[in-house]
Each structure stands twice: as structure tokens, then as C-alpha cells.
Short mmCIF file of C-alpha atoms in Angstrom, two decimals:
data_model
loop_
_atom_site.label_atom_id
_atom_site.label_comp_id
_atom_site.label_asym_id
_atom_site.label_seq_id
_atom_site.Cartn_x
_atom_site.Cartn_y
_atom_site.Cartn_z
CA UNK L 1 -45.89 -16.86 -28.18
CA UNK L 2 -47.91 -14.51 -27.11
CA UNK L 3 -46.47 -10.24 -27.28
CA UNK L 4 -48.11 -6.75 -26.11
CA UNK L 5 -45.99 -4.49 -28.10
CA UNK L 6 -46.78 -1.01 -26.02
CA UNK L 7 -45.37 2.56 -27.47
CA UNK L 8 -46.48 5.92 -25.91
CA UNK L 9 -45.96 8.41 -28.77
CA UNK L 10 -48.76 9.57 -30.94
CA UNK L 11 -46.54 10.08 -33.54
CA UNK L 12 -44.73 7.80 -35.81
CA UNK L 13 -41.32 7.93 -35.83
CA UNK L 14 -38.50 5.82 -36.39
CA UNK L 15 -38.94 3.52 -32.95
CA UNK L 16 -42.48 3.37 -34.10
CA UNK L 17 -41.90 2.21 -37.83
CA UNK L 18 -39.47 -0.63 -35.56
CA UNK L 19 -42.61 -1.82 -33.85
CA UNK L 20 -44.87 -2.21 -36.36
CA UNK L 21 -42.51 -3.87 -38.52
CA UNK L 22 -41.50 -6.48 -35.73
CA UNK L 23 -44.93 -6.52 -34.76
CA UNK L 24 -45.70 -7.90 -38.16
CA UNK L 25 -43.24 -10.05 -38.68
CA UNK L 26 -44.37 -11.53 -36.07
CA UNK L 27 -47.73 -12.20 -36.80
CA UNK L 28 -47.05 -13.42 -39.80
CA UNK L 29 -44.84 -15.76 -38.34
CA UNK L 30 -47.33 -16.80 -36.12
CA UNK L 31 -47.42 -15.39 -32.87
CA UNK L 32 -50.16 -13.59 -31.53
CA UNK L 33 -50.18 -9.69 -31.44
CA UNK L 34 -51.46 -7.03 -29.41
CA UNK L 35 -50.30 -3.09 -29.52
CA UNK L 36 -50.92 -0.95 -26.80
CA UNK L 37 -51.45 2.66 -28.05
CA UNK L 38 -51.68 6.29 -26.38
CA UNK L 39 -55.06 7.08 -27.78
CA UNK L 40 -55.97 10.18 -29.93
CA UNK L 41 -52.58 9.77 -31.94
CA UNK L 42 -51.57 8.72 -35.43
CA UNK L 43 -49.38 6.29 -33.87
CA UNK L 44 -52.59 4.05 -32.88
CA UNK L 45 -54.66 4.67 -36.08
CA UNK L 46 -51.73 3.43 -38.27
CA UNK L 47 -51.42 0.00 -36.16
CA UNK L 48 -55.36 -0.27 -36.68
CA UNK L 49 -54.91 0.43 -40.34
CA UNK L 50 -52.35 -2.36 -40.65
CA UNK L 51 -54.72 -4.97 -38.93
CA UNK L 52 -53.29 -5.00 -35.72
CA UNK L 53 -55.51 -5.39 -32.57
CA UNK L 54 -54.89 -2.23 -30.73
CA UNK L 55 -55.54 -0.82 -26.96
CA UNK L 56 -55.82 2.53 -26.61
CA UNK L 57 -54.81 3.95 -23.47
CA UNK L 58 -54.65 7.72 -22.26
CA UNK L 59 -51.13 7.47 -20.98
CA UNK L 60 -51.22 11.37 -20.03
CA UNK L 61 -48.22 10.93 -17.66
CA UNK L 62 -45.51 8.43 -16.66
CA UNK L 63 -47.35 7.09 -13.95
CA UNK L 64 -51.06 7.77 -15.17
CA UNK L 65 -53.19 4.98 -12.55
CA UNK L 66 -55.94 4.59 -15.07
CA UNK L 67 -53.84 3.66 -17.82
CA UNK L 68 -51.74 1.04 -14.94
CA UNK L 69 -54.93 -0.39 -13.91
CA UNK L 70 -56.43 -0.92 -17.18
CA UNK L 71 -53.10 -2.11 -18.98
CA UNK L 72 -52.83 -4.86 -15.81
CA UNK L 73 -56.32 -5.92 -16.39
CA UNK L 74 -55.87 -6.34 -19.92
CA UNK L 75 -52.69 -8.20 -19.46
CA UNK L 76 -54.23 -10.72 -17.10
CA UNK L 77 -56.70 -11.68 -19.43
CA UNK L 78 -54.19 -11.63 -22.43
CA UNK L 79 -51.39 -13.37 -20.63
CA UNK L 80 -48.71 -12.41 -22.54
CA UNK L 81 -44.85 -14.14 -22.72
CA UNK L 82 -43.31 -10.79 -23.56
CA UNK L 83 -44.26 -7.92 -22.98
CA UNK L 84 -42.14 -5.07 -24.99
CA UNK L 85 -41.85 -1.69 -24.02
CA UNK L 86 -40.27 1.43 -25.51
CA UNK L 87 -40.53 5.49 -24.67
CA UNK L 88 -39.73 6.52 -21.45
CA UNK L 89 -43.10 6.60 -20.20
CA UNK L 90 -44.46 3.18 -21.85
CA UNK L 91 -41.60 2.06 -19.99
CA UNK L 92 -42.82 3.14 -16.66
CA UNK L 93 -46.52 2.43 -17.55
CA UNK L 94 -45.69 -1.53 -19.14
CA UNK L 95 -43.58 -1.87 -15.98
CA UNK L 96 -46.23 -1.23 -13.61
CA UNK L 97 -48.51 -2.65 -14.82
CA UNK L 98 -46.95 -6.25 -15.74
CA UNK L 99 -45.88 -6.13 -12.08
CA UNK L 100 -49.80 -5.51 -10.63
CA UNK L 101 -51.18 -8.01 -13.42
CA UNK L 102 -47.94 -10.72 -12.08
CA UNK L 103 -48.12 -11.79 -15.65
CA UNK L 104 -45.38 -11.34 -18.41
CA UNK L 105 -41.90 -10.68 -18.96
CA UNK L 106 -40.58 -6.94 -19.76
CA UNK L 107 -38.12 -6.78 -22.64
CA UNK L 108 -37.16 -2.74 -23.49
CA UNK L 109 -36.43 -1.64 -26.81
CA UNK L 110 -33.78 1.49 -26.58
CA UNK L 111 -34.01 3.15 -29.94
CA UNK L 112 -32.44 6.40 -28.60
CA UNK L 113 -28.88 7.31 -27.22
CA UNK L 114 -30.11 8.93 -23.81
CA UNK L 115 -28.34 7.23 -20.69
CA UNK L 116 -30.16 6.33 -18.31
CA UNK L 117 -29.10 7.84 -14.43
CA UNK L 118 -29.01 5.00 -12.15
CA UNK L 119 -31.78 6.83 -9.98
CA UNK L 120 -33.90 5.12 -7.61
CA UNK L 121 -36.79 4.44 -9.68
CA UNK L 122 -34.17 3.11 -12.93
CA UNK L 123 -32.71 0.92 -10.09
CA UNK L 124 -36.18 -0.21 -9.52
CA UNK L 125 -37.29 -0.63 -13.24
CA UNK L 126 -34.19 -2.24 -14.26
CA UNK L 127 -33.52 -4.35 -11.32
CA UNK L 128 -37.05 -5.80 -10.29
CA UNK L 129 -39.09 -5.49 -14.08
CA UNK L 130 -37.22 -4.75 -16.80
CA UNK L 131 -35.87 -8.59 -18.11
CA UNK L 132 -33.96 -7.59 -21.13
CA UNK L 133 -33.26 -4.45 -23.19
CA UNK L 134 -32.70 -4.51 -26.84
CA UNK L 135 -30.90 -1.79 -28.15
CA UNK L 136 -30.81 -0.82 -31.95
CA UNK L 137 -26.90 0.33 -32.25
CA UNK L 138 -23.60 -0.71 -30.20
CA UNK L 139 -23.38 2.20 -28.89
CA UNK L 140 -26.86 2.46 -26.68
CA UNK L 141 -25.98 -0.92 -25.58
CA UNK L 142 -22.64 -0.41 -24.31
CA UNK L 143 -24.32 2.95 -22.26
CA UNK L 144 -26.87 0.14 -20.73
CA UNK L 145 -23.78 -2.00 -19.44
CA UNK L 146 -21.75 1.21 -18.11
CA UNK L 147 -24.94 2.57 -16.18
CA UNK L 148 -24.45 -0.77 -14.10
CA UNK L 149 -28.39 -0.54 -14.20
CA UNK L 150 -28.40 -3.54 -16.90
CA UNK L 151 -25.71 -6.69 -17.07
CA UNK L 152 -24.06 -7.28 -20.09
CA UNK L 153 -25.86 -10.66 -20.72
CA UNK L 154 -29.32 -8.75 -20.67
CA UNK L 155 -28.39 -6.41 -23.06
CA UNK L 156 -28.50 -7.44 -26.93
CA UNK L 157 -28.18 -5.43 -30.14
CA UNK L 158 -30.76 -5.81 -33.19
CA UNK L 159 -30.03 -3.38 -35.35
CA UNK L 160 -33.16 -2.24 -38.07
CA UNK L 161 -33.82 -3.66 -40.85
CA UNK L 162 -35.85 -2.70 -43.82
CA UNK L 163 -37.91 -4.24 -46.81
CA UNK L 164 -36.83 -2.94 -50.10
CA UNK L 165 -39.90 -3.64 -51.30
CA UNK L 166 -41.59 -1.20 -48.88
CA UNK L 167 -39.29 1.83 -50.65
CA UNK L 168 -40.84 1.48 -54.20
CA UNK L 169 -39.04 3.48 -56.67
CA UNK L 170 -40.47 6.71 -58.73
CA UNK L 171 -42.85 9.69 -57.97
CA UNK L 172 -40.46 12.00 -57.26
CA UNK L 173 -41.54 13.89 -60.64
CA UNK L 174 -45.28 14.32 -58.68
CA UNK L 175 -43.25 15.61 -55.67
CA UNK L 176 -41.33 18.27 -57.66
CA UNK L 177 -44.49 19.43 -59.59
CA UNK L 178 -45.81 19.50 -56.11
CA UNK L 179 -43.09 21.66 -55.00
CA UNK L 180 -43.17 23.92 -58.28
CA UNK L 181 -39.06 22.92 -58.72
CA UNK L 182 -37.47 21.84 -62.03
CA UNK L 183 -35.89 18.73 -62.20
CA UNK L 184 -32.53 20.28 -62.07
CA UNK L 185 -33.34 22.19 -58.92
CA UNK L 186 -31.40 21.11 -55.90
CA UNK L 187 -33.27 19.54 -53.30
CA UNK L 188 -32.44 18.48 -50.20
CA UNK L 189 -34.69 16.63 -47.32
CA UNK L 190 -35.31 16.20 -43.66
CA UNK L 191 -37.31 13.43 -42.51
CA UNK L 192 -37.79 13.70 -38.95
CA UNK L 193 -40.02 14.83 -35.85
CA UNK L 194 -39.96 18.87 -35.38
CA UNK L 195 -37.83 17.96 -31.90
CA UNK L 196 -34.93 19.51 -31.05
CA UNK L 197 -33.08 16.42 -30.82
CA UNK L 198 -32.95 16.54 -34.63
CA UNK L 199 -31.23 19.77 -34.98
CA UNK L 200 -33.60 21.67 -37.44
CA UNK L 201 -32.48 24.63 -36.44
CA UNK L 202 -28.53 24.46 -37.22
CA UNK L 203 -29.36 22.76 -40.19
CA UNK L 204 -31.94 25.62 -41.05
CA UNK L 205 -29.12 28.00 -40.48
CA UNK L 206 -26.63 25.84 -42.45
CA UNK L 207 -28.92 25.43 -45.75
CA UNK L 208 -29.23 29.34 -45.79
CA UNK L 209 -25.84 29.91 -46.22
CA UNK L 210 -25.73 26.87 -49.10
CA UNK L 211 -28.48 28.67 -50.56
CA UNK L 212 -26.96 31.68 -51.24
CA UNK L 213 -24.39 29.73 -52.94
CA UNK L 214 -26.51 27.23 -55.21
CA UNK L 215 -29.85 29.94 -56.35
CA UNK L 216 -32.81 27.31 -56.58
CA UNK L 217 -31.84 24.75 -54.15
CA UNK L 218 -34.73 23.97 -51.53
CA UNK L 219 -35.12 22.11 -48.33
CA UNK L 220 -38.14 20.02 -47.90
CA UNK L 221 -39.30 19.30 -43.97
CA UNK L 222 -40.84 16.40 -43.53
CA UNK L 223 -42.42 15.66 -40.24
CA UNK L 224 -44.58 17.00 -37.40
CA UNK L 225 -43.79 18.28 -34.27
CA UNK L 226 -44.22 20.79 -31.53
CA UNK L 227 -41.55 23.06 -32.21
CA UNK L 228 -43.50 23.49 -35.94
CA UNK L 229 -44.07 27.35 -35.35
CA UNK L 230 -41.04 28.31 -33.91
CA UNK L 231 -39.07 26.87 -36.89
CA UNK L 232 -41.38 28.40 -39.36
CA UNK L 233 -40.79 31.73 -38.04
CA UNK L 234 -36.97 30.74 -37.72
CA UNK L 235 -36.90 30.18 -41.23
CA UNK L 236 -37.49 33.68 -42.37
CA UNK L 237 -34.52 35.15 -40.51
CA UNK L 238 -31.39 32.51 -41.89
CA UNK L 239 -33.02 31.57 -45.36
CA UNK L 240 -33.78 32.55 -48.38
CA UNK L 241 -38.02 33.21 -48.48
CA UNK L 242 -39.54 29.72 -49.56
CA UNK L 243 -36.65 28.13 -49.90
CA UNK L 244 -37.50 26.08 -47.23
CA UNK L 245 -40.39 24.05 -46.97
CA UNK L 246 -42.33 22.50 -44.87
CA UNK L 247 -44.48 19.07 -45.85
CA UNK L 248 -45.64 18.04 -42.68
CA UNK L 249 -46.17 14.36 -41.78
CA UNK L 250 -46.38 12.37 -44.97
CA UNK L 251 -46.75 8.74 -45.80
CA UNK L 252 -45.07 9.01 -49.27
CA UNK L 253 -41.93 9.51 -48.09
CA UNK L 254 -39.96 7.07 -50.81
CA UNK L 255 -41.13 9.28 -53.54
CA UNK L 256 -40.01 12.18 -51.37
CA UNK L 257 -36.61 10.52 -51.35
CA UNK L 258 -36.66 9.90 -55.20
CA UNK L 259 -37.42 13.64 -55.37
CA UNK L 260 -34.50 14.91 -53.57
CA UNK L 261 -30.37 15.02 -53.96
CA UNK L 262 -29.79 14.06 -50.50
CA UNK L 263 -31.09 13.35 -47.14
CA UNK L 264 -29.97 15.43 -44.36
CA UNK L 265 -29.72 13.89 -40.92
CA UNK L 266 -28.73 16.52 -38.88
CA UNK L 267 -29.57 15.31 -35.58
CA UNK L 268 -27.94 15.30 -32.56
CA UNK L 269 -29.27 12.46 -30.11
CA UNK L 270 -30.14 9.56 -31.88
CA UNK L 271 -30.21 5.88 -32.42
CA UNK L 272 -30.48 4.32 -35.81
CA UNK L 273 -32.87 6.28 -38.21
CA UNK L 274 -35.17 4.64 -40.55
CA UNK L 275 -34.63 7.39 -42.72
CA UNK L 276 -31.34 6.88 -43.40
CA UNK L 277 -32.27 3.01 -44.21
CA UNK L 278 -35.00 4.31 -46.63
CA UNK L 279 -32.77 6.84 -48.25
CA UNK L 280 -30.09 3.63 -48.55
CA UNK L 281 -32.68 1.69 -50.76
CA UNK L 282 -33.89 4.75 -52.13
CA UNK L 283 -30.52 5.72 -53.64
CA UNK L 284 -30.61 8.76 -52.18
CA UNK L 285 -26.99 10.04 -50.83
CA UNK L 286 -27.15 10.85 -46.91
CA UNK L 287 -25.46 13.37 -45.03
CA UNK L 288 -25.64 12.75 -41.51
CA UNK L 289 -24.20 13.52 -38.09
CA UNK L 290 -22.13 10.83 -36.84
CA UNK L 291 -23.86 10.13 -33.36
CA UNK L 292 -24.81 6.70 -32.12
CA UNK L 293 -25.85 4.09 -34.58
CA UNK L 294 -25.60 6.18 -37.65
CA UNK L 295 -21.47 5.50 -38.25
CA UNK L 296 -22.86 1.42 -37.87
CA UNK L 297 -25.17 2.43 -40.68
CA UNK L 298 -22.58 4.21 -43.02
CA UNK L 299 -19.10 4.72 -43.19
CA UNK L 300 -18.00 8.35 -43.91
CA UNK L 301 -17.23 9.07 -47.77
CA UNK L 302 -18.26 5.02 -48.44
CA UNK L 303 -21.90 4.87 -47.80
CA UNK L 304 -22.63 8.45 -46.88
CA UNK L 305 -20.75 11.54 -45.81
CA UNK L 306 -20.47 11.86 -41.68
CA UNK L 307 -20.26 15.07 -39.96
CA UNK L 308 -19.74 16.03 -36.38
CA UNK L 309 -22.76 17.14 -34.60
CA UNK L 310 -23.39 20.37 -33.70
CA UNK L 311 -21.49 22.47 -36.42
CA UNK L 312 -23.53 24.28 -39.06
CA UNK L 313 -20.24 24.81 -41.29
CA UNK L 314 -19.83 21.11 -41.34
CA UNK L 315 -23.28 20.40 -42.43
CA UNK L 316 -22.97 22.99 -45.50
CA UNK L 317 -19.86 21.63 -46.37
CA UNK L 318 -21.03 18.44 -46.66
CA UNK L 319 -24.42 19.29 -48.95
CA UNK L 320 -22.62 21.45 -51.12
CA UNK L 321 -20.33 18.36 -52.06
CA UNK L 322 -22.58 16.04 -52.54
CA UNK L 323 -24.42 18.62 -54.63
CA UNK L 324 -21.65 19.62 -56.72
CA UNK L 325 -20.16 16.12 -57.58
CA UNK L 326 -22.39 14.39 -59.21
CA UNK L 327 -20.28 11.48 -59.51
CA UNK L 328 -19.29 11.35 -55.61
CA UNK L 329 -23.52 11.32 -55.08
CA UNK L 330 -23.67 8.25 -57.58
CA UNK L 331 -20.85 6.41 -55.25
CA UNK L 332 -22.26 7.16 -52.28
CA UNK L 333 -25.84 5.78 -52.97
CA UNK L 334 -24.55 2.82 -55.07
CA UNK L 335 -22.79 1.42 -52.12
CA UNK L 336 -25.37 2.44 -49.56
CA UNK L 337 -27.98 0.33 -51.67
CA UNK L 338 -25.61 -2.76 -51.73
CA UNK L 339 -24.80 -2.40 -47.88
CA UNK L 340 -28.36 -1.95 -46.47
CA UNK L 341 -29.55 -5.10 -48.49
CA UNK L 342 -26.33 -7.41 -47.45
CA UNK L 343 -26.37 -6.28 -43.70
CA UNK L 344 -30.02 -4.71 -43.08
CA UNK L 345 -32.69 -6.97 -43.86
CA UNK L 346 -35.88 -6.78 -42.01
CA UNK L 347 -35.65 -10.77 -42.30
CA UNK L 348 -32.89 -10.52 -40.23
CA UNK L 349 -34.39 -8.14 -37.69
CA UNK L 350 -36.97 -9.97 -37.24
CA UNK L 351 -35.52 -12.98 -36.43
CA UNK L 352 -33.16 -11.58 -33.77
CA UNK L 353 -35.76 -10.23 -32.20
CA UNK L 354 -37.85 -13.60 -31.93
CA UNK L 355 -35.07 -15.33 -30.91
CA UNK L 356 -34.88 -12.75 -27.94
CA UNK L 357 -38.51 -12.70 -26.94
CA UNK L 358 -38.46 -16.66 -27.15
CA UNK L 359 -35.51 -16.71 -24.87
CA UNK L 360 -36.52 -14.46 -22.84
CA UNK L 361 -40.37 -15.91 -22.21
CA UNK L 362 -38.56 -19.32 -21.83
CA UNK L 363 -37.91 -17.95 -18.29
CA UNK L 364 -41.22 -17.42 -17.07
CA UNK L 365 -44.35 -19.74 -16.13
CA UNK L 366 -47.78 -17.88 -17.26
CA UNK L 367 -47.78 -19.09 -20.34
CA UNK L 368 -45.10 -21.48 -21.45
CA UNK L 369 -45.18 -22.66 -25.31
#
């Protein structure tokens, strides 16, 4: 089986982590492997690094004509079965294209809980390109079916999966001698895109009120984003000075976990973090807002501690527990570990996924198996 895997963020995030994980599996399994890239981004240069044949397209907008014309030239040479397509405007791109090329089928991967309008062009995307969409949590899929945009039989749920093995344990003494903290100091972590999505700035607000309550306790930011300045500045008005601090992207984010006291997830749109998986085989407790997949990830005071989105009380609340009781942290991350191995295998993922793509590139005629 041939499968274009295309993404449009420069970043990497959670829905990119997804890809190159499937995209692996894959291979390994295999299948033969392309990723389609917006160039200039860290996104593209970590597929390279991983061995993956990568295109690299500009992408600048949702319907940028050099990007369609050189995607549907590449795809008639490649001839894919599937081609998979996540990110609004990959969506739009990939769908475009695959029709010019007439070669392919479109499967989506929904990683996010944003409905999608039943506008004219959705109508079109869904109805005349789109094969399949995969979504990562019960909840994105059910918001497919109620659009009336997708079917229920077109709509499947693979939830993420993680290697253990890819979360190795240690270094978080090198992170807190990084950090100049003691090893008693309280630390919590973000790990997420500066978007506001994630809800930096009520948890900002939220941590600044813990910290005047626990002296020593710091929040490490890991991730990049646009809104970077405008939460640094933010910082200075609702927190203690340096008490929050910012890492910036990172790609040592397991020691970063086996630094800190607790992950924060404070989002509020999402799908099913990979964070909160890594923190699960990390044994680091989460706290997290209880949108989308994230209550199919943990169950509130078994796995994690849940907290409605939105409310900056709730989220201090909820830290200051988990600080405080050491015993309720120990609980908490015992049973996350146990759950995210017995029910969140990347094994598992990946073989959903293939069984998908196989089914659905049984239907079409360029390039049966």
C-alpha cells in the first residue's frame, strides 16, 4: 500500500507526533511512505531526520495553486492508495489536488474538537473528496456524524497510542539544575503550542495565585508559538517574577516530565494530547481540563484530576492538591501508567489505522494491492 501522509503545520504538535508515528509504523510494516511538508518548518526537518521521504510544499494559504499543482503532479507519479490529510488547510490543499491528479483516496485525520459548518465548500470536501475521517476521541467523531457532512459508517475512532519505550525514564535532575530549583521545589509543566486554544493565559493567572501559596513552586512552558510575547509580558502582571518559565520547543520533553510534579493541561479545544500520554508513562500526575478526548484518556481522581474548562479557581485547586498530597500524586500516576499501557499502545494504533487505509484503498482502482 502505498500512503502520502500530508500535514500543514511547521510545528510539531500533538497531530504531528500522530503522523509520524503512524507514518512509521507503517513503513516498518511495509508500506511505502511519503510526507508532504509545509516547507521552512520544524515539522518537515523532523520527518527528514527520521528517514522519511519528504515534499516540501509552500502551502501559504488554503487554496495556494502552486502547492495544488505541484502536490497533483507528484501524486500522479506516486500513485498513492491513501492519501491522509489533517489541518484545515492540508485538508483543502490534499483535496484538491487528489481530485486534479484523479489518483488516490482521501482519508482525514480530526485530531481537534472544532465542528465543522456544513458550508458549501465542507459540503464539497466531504461529499465529493473526503472518503473517510478518522477521529482520535468519541467525541470529534460523534460532531462528524451530527454535522450530517460525514455518515456514520465513514467515520471511525483510533485513539493514540504511545511507545513506552519512547518516554525513557531519568534526567529530570539535569532539568532542575537547568532550572536552578532544588529537588524539593514544586514544579509544574505545560507542554503545548503558545495558542490560545491551550489556555496559557488562565492557567498563567491560576499558578500566580498557587504561588503565593506554595513560595518556590515554578511553572515550566514548554512549546513555541505566536502568542510567545504577549504571554511573556502577561507573566509579569499575575505571577510571581521568574516563577514562570519559559523553555521553548524542546525535544527532551520525558526528562522534562521526570522533572516536574504534574502536568498541566489547561486547554480548552482539544482532542487527545500526547502530552498527557507521555506524562501517563512518565508517572507524572496530570491535571487537565475535561474537553474532548481527555475524560477517554483519564478518569477524574483515578488516572488524573479533571477540571472544567475555563475556570482559573478550578485549575489552582486542582495543582495545589496534587501538590500537597503526596500520596494522592503516587495514585494518580500509578494507575495512569497501568491504563495507558493496557488501553494505549501504539501497536494498537497502528493497526487500526492500517486496517482503515486498507479498507478504504480497497475501494479504488489506481493502484490495487
Amino acid at each position: 500500500m502505498r500512503v502520502a501522509f500530508l500535514n500543514s503545520m511547521r510545528s510539531v504538535g500533538g497531530g504531528e507526533t500522530w503522523l509520524l508515528e503512524a507514518a512509521r509504523g507503517l513503513t516498518e510494516r511495509g508500506h511505502e511512505i511519503v510526507v508532504v511538508a509545509r516547507h521552512g518548518g520544524a515539522f518537515a526537518d523532523r520527518a527528514e531526520w527520521e528517514g522519511h521521504s519528504v515534499l516540501r510544499l509552500p502551502m501559504s494559504n488554503d487554496f495556494d495553486p502552486a502547492s495544488v499543482f505541484r502536490l497533483a503532479g507528484f501524486l500522479r507519479r506516486f500513485r498513492p492508495d491513501v492519501v491522509n490529510v489533517s489541518v484545515q488547510r492540508a485538508v483543502r490543499i490534499g483535496c484538491a489536488a487528489v481530485r486534479l491528479a484523479g489518483v488516490g483516496e482521501v482519508v482525514e485525520r480530526r485530531g481537534l474538537n472544532f465542528p465543522a459548518r456544513p458550508s458549501r465548500l465542507n459540503r464539497w470536501v466531504y461529499g465529493g473528496c473526503v472518503s473517510f475521517v478518522l477521529a482520535n476521541c468519541g467525541e470529534i467523531a460523534d460532531q462528524m456524524v451530527v454535522s450530517g457532512l460525514v455518515p456514520e459508517d465513514r467515520v471511525a475512532v483510533v485513539p493514540n497510542g504511545i511507545d513506552p519505550s519512547r518516554v525513557p525514564p531519568g534526567g529530570g535532575s539535569a532539568i532542575r539544575a537547568e532550572l536552578g530549583l532544588g529537588q524539593d521545589a514544586p514544579l509544574v509543566s505545560m507542554v503545548a503550542r503558545l495558542v490560545r486554544d491551550k489556555g496559557h493565559a488562565l492557567a498563567f493567572e491560576a499558578f500566580g495565585r498557587l504561588a503565593e501559596r506554595l513560595p518556590g513552586a515554578r511553572l515550566a512552558v514548554v512549546g513555541s508559538g505566536k502568542l510567545g510575547p504577549e504571554l511573556s509580558e502577561l507573566t509579569s502582571s499575575v505571577a510571581p517574577a521568574g516563577s514562570v518559565i519559559f523553555m521553548g520547543a524542546r525535544d527532551d520533553v520525558p526528562a522534562i516530565l521526570d522533572a516536574s510534579d504534574v502536568l498541566l493541561v489547561s486547554s480548552l479545544r482539544e482532542g487527545m494530547p500526547h502530552s498527557i500520554l507521555e506524562a501517563m508513562v512518565a508517572g507524572t500526575p496530570v491535571v487537565a481540563t475535561e474537553v474532548a478526548g481527555i475524560p477517554e484518556m483519564i478518569r477524574d481522581g483515578r488516572e488524573g484530576l479533571l477540571i472544567p474548562a475555563g475556570s482559573t479557581e478550578a485549575i489552582e485547586r486542582a495543582l495545589h492538591r496534587v501538590l500537597s498530597d503526596h500520596d494522592l500524586a503516587r495514585r494518580l500516576s500509578e494507575a495512569a501508567a497501568q491504563r495507558v499501557r493496557a488501553e494505549f499502545g501504539l501497536d494498537v494504533m497502528i493497526d487500526r489505522t492500517e486496517r482503515i487505509f486498507k479498507a478504504v484503498a480497497a475501494r479504488a482502482s489506481t493502484h490495487p494491492e
